[in-house]
mmCIF file with all atom_site columns, C-alpha atoms and ligand atoms in Angstrom:
data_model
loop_
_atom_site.group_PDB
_atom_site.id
_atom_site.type_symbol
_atom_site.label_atom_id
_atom_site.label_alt_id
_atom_site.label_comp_id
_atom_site.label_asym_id
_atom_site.label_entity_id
_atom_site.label_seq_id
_atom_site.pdbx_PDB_ins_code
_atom_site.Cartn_x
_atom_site.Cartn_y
_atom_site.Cartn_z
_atom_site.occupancy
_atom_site.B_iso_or_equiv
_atom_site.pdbx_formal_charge
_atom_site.auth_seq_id
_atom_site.auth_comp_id
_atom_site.auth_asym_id
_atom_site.auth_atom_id
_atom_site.pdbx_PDB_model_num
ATOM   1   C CA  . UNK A 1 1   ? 63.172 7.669  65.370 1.00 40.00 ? 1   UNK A CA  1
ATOM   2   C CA  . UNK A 1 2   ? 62.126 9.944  62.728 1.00 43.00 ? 2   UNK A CA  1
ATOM   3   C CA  . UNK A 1 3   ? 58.741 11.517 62.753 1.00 44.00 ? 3   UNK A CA  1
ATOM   4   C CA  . UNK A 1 4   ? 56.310 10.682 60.080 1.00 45.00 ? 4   UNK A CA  1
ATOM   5   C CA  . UNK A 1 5   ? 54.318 13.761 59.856 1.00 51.00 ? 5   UNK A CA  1
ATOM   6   C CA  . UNK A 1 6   ? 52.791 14.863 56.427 1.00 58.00 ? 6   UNK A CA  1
ATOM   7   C CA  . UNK A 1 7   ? 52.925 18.194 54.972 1.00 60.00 ? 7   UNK A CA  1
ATOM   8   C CA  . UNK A 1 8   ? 50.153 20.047 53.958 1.00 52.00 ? 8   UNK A CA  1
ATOM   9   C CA  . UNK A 1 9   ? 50.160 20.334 50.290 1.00 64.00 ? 9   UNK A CA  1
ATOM   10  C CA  . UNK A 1 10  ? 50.968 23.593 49.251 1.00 90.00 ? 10  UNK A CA  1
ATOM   11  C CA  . UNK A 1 11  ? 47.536 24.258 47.008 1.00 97.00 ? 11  UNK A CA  1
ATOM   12  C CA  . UNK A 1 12  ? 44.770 22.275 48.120 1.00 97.00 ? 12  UNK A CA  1
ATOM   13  C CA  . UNK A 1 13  ? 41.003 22.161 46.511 1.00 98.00 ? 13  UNK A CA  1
ATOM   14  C CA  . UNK A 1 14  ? 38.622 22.849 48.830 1.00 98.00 ? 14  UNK A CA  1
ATOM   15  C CA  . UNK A 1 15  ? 34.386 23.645 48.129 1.00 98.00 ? 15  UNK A CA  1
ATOM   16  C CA  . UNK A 1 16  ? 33.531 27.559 48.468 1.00 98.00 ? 16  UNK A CA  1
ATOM   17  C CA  . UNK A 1 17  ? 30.525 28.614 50.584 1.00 98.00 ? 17  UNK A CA  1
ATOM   18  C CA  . UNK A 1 18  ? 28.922 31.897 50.262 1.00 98.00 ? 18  UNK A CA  1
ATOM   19  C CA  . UNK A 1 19  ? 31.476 33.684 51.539 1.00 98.00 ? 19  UNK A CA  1
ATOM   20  C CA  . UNK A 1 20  ? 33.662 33.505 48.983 1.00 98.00 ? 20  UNK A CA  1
ATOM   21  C CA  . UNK A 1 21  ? 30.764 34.818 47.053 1.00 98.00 ? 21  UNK A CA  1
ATOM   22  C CA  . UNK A 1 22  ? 33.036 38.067 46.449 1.00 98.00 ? 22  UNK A CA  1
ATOM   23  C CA  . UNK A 1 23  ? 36.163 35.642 44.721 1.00 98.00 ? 23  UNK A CA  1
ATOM   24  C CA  . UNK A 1 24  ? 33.799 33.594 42.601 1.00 98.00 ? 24  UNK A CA  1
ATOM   25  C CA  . UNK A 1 25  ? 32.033 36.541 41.195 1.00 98.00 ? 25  UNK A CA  1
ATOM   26  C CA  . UNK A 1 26  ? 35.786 38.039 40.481 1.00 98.00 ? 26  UNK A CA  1
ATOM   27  C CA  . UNK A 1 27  ? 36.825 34.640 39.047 1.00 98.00 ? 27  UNK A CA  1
ATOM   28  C CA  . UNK A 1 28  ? 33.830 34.568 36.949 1.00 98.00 ? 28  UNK A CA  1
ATOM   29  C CA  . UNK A 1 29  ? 34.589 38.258 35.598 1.00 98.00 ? 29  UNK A CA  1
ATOM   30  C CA  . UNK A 1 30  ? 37.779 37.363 35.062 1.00 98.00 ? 30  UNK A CA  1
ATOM   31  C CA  . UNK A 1 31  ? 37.426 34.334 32.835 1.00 98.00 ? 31  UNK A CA  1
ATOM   32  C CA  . UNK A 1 32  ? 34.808 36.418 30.743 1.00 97.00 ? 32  UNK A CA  1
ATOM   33  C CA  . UNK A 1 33  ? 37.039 39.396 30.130 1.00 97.00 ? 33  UNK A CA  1
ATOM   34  C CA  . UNK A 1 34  ? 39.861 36.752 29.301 1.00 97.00 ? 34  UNK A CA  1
ATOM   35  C CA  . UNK A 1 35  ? 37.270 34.224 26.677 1.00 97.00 ? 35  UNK A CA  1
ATOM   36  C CA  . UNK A 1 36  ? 35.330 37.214 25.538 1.00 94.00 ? 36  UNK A CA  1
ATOM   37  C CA  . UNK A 1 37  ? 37.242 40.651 25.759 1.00 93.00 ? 37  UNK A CA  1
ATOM   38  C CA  . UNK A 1 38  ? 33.746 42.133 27.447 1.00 91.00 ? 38  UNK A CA  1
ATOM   39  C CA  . UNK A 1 39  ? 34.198 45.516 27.993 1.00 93.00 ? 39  UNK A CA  1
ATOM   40  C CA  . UNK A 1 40  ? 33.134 46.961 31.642 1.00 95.00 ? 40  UNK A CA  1
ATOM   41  C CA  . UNK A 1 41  ? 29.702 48.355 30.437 1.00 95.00 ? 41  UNK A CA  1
ATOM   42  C CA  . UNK A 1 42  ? 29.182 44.796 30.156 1.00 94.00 ? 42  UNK A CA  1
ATOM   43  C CA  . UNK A 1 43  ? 30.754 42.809 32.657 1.00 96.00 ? 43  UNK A CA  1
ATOM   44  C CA  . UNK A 1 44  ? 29.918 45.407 35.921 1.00 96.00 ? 44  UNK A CA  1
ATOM   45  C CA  . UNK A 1 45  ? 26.334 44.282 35.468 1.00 97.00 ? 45  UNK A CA  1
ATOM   46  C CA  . UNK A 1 46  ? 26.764 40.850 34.902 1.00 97.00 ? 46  UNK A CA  1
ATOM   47  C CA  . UNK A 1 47  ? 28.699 40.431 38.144 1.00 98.00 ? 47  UNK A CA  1
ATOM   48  C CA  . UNK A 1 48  ? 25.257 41.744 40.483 1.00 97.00 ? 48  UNK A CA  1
ATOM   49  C CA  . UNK A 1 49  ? 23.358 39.586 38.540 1.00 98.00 ? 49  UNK A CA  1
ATOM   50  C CA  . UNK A 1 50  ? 25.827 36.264 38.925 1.00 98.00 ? 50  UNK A CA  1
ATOM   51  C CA  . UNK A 1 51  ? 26.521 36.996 43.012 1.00 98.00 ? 51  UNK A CA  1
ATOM   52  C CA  . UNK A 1 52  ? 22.566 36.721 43.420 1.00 98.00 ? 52  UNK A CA  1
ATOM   53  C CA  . UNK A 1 53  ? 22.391 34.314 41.061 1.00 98.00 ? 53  UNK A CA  1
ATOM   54  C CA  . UNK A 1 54  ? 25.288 32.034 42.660 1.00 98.00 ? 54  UNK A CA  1
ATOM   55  C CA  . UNK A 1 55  ? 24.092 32.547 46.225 1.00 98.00 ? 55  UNK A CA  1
ATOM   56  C CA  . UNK A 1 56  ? 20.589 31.552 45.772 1.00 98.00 ? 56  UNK A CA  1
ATOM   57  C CA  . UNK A 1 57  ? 21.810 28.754 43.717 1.00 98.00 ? 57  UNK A CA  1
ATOM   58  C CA  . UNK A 1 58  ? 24.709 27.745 46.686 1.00 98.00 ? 58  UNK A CA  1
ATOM   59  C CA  . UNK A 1 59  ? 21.710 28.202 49.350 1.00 98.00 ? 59  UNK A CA  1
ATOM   60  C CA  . UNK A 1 60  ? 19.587 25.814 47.775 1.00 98.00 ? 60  UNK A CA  1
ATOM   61  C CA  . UNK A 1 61  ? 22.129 23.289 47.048 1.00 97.00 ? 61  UNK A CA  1
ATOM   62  C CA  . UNK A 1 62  ? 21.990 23.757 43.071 1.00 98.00 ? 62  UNK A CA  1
ATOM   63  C CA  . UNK A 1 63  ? 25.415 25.101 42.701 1.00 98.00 ? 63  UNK A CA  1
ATOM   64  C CA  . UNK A 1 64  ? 28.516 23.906 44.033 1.00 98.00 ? 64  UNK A CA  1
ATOM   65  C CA  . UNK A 1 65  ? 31.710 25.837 44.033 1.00 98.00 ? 65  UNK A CA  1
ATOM   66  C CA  . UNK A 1 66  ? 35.460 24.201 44.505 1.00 99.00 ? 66  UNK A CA  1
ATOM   67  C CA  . UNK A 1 67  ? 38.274 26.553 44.708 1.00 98.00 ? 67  UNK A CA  1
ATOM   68  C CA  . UNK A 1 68  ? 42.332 26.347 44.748 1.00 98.00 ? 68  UNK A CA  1
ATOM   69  C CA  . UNK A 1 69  ? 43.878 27.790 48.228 1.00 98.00 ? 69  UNK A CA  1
ATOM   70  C CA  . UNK A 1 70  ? 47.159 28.361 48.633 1.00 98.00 ? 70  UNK A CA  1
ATOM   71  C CA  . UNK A 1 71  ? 48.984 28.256 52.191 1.00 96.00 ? 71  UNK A CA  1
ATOM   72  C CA  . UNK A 1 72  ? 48.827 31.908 52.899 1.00 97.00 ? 72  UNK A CA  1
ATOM   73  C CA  . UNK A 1 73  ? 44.340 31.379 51.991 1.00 97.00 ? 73  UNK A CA  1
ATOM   74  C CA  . UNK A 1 74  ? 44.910 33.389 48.638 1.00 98.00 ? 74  UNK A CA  1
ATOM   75  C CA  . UNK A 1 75  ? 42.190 32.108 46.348 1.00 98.00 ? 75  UNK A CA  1
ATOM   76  C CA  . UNK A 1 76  ? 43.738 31.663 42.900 1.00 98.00 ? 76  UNK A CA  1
ATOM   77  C CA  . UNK A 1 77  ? 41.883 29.069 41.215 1.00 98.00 ? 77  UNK A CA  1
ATOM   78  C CA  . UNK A 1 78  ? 37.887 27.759 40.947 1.00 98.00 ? 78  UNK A CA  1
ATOM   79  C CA  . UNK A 1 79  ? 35.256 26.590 39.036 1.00 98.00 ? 79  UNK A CA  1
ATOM   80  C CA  . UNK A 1 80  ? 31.706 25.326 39.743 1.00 98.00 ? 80  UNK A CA  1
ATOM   81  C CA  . UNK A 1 81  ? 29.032 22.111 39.057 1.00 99.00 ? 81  UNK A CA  1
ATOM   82  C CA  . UNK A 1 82  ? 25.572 24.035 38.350 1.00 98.00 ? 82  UNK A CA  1
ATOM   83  C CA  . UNK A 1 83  ? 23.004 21.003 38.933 1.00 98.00 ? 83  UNK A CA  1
ATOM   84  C CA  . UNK A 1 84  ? 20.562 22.067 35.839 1.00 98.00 ? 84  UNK A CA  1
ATOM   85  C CA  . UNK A 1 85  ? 17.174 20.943 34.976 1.00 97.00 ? 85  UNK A CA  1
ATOM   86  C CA  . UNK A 1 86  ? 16.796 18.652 31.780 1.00 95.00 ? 86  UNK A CA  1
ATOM   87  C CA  . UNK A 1 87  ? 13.658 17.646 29.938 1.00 94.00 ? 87  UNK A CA  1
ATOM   88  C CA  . UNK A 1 88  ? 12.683 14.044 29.636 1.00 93.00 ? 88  UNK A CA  1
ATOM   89  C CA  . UNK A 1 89  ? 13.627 11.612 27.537 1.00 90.00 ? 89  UNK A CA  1
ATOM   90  C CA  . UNK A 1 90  ? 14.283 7.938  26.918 1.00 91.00 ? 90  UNK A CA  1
ATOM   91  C CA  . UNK A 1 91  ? 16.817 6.310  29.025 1.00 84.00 ? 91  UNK A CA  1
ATOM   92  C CA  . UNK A 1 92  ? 17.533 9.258  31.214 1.00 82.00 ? 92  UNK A CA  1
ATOM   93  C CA  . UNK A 1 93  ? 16.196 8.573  34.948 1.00 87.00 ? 93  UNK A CA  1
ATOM   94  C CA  . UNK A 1 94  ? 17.412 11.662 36.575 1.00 89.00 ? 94  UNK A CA  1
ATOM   95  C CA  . UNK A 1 95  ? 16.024 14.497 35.380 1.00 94.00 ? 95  UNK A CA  1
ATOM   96  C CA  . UNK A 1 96  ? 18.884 16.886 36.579 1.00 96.00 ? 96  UNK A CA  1
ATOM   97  C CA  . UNK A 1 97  ? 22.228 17.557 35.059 1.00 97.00 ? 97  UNK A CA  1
ATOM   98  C CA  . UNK A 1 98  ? 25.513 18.953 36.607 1.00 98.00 ? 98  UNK A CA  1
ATOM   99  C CA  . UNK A 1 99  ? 27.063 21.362 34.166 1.00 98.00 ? 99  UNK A CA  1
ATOM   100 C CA  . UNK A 1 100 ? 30.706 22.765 34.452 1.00 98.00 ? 100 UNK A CA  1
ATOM   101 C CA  . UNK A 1 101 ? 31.089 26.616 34.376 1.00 98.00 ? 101 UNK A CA  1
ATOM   102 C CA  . UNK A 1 102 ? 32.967 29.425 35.539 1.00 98.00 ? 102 UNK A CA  1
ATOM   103 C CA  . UNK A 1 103 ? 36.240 27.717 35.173 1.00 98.00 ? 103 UNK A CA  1
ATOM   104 C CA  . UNK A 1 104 ? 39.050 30.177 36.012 1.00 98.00 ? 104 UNK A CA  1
ATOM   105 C CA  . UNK A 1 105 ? 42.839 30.726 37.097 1.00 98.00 ? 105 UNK A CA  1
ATOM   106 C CA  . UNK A 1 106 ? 44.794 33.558 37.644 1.00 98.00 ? 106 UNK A CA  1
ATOM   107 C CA  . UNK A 1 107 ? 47.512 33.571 35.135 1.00 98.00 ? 107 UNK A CA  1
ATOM   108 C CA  . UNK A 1 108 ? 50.292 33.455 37.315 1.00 97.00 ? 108 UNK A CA  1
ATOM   109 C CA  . UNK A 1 109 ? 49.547 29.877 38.323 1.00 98.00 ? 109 UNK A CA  1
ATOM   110 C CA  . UNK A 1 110 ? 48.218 28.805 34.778 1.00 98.00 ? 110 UNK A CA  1
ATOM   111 C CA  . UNK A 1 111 ? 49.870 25.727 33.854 1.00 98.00 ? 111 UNK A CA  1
ATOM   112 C CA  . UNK A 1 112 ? 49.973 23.832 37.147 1.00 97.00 ? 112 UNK A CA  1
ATOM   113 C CA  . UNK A 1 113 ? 47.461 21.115 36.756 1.00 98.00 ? 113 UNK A CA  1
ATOM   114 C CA  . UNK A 1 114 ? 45.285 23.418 38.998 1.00 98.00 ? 114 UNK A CA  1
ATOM   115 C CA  . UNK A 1 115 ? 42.153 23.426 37.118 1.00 98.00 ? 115 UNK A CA  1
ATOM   116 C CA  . UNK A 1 116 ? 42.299 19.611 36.163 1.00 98.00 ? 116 UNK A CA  1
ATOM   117 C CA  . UNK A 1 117 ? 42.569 19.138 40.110 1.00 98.00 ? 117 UNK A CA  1
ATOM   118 C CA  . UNK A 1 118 ? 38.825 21.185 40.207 1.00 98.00 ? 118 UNK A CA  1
ATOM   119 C CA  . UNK A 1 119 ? 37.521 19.546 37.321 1.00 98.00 ? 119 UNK A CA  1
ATOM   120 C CA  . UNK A 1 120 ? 38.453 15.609 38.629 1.00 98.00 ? 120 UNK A CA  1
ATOM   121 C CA  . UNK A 1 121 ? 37.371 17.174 42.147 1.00 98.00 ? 121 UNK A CA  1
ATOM   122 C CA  . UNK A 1 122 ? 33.870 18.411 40.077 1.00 98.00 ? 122 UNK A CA  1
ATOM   123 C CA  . UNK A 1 123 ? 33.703 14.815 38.489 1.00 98.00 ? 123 UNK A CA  1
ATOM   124 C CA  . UNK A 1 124 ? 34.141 12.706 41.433 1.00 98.00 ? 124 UNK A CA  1
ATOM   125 C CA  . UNK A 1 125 ? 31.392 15.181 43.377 1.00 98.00 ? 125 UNK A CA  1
ATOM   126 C CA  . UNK A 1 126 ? 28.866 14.162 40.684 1.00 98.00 ? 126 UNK A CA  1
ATOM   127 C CA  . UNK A 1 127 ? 29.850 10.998 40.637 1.00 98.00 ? 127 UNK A CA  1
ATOM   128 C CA  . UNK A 1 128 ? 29.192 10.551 44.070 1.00 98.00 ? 128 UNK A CA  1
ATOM   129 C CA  . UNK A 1 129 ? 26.133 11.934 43.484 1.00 97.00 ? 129 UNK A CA  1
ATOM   130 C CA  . UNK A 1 130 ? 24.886 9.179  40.840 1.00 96.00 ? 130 UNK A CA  1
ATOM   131 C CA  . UNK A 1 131 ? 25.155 11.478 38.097 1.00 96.00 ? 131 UNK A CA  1
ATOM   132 C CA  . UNK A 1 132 ? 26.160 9.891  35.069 1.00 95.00 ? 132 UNK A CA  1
ATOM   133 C CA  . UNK A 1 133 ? 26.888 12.991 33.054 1.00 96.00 ? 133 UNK A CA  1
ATOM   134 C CA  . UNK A 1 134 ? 28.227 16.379 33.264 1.00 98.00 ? 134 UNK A CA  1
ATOM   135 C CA  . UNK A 1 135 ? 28.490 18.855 30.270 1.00 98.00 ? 135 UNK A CA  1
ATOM   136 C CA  . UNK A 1 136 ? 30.178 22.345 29.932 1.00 98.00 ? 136 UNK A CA  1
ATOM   137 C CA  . UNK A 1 137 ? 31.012 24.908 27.271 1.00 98.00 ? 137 UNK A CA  1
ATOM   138 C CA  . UNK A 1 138 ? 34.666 25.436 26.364 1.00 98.00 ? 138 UNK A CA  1
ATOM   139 C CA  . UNK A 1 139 ? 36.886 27.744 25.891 1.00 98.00 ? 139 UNK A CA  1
ATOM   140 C CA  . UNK A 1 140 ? 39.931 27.774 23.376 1.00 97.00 ? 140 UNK A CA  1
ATOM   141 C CA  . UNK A 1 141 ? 42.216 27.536 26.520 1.00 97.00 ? 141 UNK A CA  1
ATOM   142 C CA  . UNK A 1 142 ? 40.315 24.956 28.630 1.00 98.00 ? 142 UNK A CA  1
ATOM   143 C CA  . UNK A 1 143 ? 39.367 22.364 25.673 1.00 98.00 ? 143 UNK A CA  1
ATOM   144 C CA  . UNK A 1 144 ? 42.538 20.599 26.215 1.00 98.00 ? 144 UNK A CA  1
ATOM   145 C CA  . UNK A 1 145 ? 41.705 20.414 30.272 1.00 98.00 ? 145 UNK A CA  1
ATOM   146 C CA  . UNK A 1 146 ? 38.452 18.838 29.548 1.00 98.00 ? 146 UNK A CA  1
ATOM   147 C CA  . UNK A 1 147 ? 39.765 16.662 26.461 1.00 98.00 ? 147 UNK A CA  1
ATOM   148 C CA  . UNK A 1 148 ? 42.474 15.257 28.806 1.00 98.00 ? 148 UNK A CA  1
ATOM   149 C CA  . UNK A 1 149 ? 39.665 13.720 31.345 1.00 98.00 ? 149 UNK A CA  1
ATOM   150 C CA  . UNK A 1 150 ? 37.260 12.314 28.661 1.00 98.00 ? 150 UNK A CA  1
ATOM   151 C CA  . UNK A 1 151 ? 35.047 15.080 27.661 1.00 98.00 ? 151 UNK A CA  1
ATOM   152 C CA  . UNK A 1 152 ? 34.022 14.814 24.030 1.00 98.00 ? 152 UNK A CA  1
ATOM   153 C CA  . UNK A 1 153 ? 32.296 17.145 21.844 1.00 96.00 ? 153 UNK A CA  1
ATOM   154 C CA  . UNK A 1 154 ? 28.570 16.775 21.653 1.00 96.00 ? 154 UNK A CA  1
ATOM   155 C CA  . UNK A 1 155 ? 25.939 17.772 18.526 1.00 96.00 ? 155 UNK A CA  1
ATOM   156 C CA  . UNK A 1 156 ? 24.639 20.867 20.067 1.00 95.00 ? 156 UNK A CA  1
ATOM   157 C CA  . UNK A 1 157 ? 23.847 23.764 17.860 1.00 96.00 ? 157 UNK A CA  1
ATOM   158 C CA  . UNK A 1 158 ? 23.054 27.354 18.042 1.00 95.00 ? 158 UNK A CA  1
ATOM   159 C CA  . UNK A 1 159 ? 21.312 29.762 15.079 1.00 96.00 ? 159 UNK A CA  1
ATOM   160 C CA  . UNK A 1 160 ? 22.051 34.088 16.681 1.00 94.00 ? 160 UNK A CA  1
ATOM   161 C CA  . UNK A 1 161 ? 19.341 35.851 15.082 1.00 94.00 ? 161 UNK A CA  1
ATOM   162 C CA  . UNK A 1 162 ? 20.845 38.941 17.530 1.00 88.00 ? 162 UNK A CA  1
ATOM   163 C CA  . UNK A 1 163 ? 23.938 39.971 19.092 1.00 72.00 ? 163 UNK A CA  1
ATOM   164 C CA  . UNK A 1 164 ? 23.504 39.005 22.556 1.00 64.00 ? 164 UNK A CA  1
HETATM 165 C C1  . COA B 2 .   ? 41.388 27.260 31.104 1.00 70.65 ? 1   COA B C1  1
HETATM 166 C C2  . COA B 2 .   ? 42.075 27.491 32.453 1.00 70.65 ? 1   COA B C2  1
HETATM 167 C C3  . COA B 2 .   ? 41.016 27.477 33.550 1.00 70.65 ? 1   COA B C3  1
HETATM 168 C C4  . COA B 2 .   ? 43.080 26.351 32.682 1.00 70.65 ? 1   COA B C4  1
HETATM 169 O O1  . COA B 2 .   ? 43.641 26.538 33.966 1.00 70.65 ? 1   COA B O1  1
HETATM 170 P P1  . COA B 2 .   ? 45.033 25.856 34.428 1.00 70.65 ? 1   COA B P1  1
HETATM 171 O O2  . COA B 2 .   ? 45.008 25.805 35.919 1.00 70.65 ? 1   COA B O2  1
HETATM 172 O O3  . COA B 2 .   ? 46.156 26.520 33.770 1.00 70.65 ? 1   COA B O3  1
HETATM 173 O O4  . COA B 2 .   ? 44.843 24.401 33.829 1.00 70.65 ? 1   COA B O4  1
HETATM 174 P P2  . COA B 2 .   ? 45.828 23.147 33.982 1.00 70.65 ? 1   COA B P2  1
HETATM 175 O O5  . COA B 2 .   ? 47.130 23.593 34.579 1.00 70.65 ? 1   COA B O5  1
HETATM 176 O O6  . COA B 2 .   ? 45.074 22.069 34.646 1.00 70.65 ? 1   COA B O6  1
HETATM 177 O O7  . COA B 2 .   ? 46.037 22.721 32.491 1.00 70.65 ? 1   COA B O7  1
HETATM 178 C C5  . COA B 2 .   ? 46.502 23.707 31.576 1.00 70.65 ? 1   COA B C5  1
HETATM 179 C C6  . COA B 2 .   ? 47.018 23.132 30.316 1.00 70.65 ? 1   COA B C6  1
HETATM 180 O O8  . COA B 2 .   ? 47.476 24.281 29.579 1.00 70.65 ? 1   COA B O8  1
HETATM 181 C C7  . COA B 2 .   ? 48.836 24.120 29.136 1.00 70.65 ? 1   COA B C7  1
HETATM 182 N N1  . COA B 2 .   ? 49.775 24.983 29.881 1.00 70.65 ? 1   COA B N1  1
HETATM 183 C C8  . COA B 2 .   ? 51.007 24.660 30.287 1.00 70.65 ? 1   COA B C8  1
HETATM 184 N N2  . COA B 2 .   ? 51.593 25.718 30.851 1.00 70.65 ? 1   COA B N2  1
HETATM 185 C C9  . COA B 2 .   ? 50.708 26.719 30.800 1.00 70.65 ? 1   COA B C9  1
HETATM 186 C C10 . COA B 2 .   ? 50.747 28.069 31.235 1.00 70.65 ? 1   COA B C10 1
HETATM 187 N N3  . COA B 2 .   ? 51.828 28.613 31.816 1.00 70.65 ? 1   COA B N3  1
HETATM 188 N N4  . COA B 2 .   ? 49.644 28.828 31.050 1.00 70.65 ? 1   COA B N4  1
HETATM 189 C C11 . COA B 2 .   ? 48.559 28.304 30.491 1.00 70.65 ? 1   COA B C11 1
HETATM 190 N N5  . COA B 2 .   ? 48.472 27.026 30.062 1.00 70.65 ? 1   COA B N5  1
HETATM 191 C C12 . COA B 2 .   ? 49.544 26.248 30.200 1.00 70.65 ? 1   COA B C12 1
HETATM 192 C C13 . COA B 2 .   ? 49.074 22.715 29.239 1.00 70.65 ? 1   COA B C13 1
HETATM 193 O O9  . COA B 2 .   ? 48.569 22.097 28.063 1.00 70.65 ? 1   COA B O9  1
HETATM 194 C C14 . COA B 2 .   ? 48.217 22.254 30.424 1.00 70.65 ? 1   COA B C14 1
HETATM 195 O O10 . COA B 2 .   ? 47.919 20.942 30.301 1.00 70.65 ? 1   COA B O10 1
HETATM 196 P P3  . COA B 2 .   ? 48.996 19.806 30.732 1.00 70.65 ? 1   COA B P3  1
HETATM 197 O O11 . COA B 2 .   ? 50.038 20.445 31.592 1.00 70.65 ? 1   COA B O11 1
HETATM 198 O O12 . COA B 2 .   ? 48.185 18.809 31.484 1.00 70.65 ? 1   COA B O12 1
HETATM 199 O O13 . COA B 2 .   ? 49.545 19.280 29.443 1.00 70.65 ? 1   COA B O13 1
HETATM 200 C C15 . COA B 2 .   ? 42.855 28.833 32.454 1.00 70.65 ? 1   COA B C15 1
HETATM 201 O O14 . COA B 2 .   ? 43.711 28.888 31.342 1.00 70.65 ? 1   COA B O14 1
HETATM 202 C C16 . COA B 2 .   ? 41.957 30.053 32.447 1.00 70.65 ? 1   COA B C16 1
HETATM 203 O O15 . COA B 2 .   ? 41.527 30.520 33.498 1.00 70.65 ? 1   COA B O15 1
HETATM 204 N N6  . COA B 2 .   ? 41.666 30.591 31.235 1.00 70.65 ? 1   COA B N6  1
HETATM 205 C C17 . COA B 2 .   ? 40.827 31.781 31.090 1.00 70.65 ? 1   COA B C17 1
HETATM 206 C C18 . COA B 2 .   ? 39.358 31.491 31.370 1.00 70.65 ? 1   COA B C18 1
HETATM 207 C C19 . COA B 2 .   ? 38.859 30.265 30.631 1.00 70.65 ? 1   COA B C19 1
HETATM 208 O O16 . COA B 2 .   ? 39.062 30.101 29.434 1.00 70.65 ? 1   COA B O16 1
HETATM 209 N N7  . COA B 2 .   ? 38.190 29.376 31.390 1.00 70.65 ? 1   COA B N7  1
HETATM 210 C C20 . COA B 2 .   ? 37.642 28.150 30.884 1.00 70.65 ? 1   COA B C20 1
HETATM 211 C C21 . COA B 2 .   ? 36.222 28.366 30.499 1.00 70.65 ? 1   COA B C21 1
HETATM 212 S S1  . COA B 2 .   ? 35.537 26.918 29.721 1.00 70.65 ? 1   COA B S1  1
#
């Protein structure tokens, strides 16, 4: 009789802890220099200030992290549901938001449904959670990701009255 046991899936989505503190500060370098072209002056201090950021943020509960594992434990895909404070207003019960950032994949495995697998993973976390929102910023390449499951452009606006 043949056996019916499953294979493991060769990428699976799984949610970081602190210790991968040192990949999600990488990832979040990495999709930086890749959206914005920062140069190193710019991005060496913004990764100390995101890992203490992040891991006060994990501790507490505020930030949750999913990231894409392959067999071998290689890391090559994350992003992460920051649950933000919002001001009141009518209609709106909760007075917390999950927001979407620090979306990344290594360009090798680009193109593999990975980050729509973190993004539905993301989605079903908040829904879980009662949410009934969840915003992000896009980039040029992730619009389409976020398009595809529903996202929609909203009426934010922004005056810059200084370069950063
Ligand atoms: C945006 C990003 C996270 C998407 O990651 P991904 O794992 O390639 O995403 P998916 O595979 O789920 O979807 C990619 C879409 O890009 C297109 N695509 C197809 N092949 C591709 C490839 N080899 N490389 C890149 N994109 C490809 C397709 O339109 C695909 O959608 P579809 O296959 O469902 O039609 C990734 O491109 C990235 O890290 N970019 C740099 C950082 C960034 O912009 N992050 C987003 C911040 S908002």
């Amino acid at each position: 009789m043949a056996t019916s046991r499953r294979r493991a899936p060769p990428i699976r989505i799984r949610r970081a802890t602190v210790k991968d503190l040192d990949v999600l500060v990488h990832q979040r370098r990495q999709m930086w220099r890749d959206i914005s072209g920062s140069s190193t002056e710019d991005l060496d201090p913004a990764d100390a200030a995101y890992r203490r950021w992040a891991r006060q943020r994990m501790q507490s509960g505020r930030l949750v992290a999913f990231v894409a594992e392959t067999k071998a434990r290689e890391v090559v895909a994350g992003g992460a549901v920051w649950v933000r404070e919002i001001q009141p207003r009518p209609g709106a019960a909760l007075r917390r938001q999950p927001y979407l950032l620090s979306m990344y994949t290594e360009p090798a495995f680009r193109g593999k449904g990975l980050a729509t697998k973190i993004v539905k993973t993301a989605i079903a976390w908040a829904k879980a959670r009662g949410f009934p929102s969840m915003t992000l910023h896009a980039s040029d390449l992730g619009r389409g990701v976020y398009e595809k499951l529903g996202f929609r452009m909203t009426t934010e606006m922004r005056l810059r009255f200084a370069r950063r």
